[in-house]
Amino acid sequence: MSETTVMGFHYTLKDKSGTVIDSSVGGQPLVVMLGRGHIVPGLDQALPDLGVGDQKNIVLSPDEAYGPANDELRLKVRKDQFPPDAQLKVGDQFQTQPEPGAPVFTVMKIENDEIFIDGNHPLAGVELHFDIEVTEKRPATEEELAHGHAHAGGSCGHDH
Ligand SMILES: [Zn+2]
């Protein structure tokens, strides 16, 4: 039986060209329970090999991260297919189905009566470059295992 590990780490996420997409540096490290799909698959696989204080550059192909971009999720819909009171603007996000895992669509462009929406994750098809510095590595506590997620700083921070 393998033990469930909680790891804390600072990260800077860049794309292939070096543009910073996101970073925890200067704030709180991200603390996650490994192997639960809380982070992209490539990170879930790479992190267990690291120890506290380790710094590593991890490059993930789209398949190891948010998957390839899917053209079938780029749709053009007519404005009258939305509720009349929907005040849509570029950048708005919505789900077309109520399931938690359903794609989130983003409004990319509005032209007259046509709305262009994209259900891909914003990072689909993107190669991810992570600079990781591990700050914490420990077995999950019983409370964390019961909740199914890590508790940064020993507190839950969620309503259950
Ligand atoms: Zn909790």
PDB file of N, CA, C and O and ligand atoms in Angstrom, residues 147 149 151 156 158 160, ligand 1:
ATOM      1  N   HIS A 147     -10.931  14.329   3.571  1.00  0.00           N
ATOM      2  CA  HIS A 147     -11.470  15.405   2.734  1.00  0.00           C
ATOM      3  C   HIS A 147     -11.097  15.233   1.265  1.00  0.00           C
ATOM      4  O   HIS A 147     -11.736  15.805   0.392  1.00  0.00           O
ATOM      5  N   HIS A 149      -8.258  16.324  -0.058  1.00  0.00           N
ATOM      6  CA  HIS A 149      -7.399  17.411  -0.549  1.00  0.00           C
ATOM      7  C   HIS A 149      -6.437  17.847   0.559  1.00  0.00           C
ATOM      8  O   HIS A 149      -6.643  17.531   1.728  1.00  0.00           O
ATOM      9  N   HIS A 151      -4.409  20.326   3.130  1.00  0.00           N
ATOM     10  CA  HIS A 151      -4.723  21.475   3.963  1.00  0.00           C
ATOM     11  C   HIS A 151      -3.460  22.292   4.179  1.00  0.00           C
ATOM     12  O   HIS A 151      -2.594  21.918   4.953  1.00  0.00           O
ATOM     13  N   CYS A 156      -8.130  23.705   6.938  1.00  0.00           N
ATOM     14  CA  CYS A 156      -8.845  23.253   5.751  1.00  0.00           C
ATOM     15  C   CYS A 156      -9.114  24.403   4.790  1.00  0.00           C
ATOM     16  O   CYS A 156      -8.810  24.341   3.621  1.00  0.00           O
ATOM     17  N   HIS A 158     -11.836  25.266   3.623  1.00  0.00           N
ATOM     18  CA  HIS A 158     -13.019  24.980   2.804  1.00  0.00           C
ATOM     19  C   HIS A 158     -14.194  24.730   3.736  1.00  0.00           C
ATOM     20  O   HIS A 158     -14.016  24.375   4.881  1.00  0.00           O
ATOM     21  N   HIS A 160     -17.124  22.225   4.599  1.00  0.00           N
ATOM     22  CA  HIS A 160     -17.491  20.839   4.325  1.00  0.00           C
ATOM     23  C   HIS A 160     -18.810  20.514   4.997  1.00  0.00           C
ATOM     24  O   HIS A 160     -19.042  20.939   6.090  1.00  0.00           O
TER      25      HIS A 160
HETATM   26 ZN    ZN B   1     -10.662  20.017   3.845  1.00  0.00          ZN
END
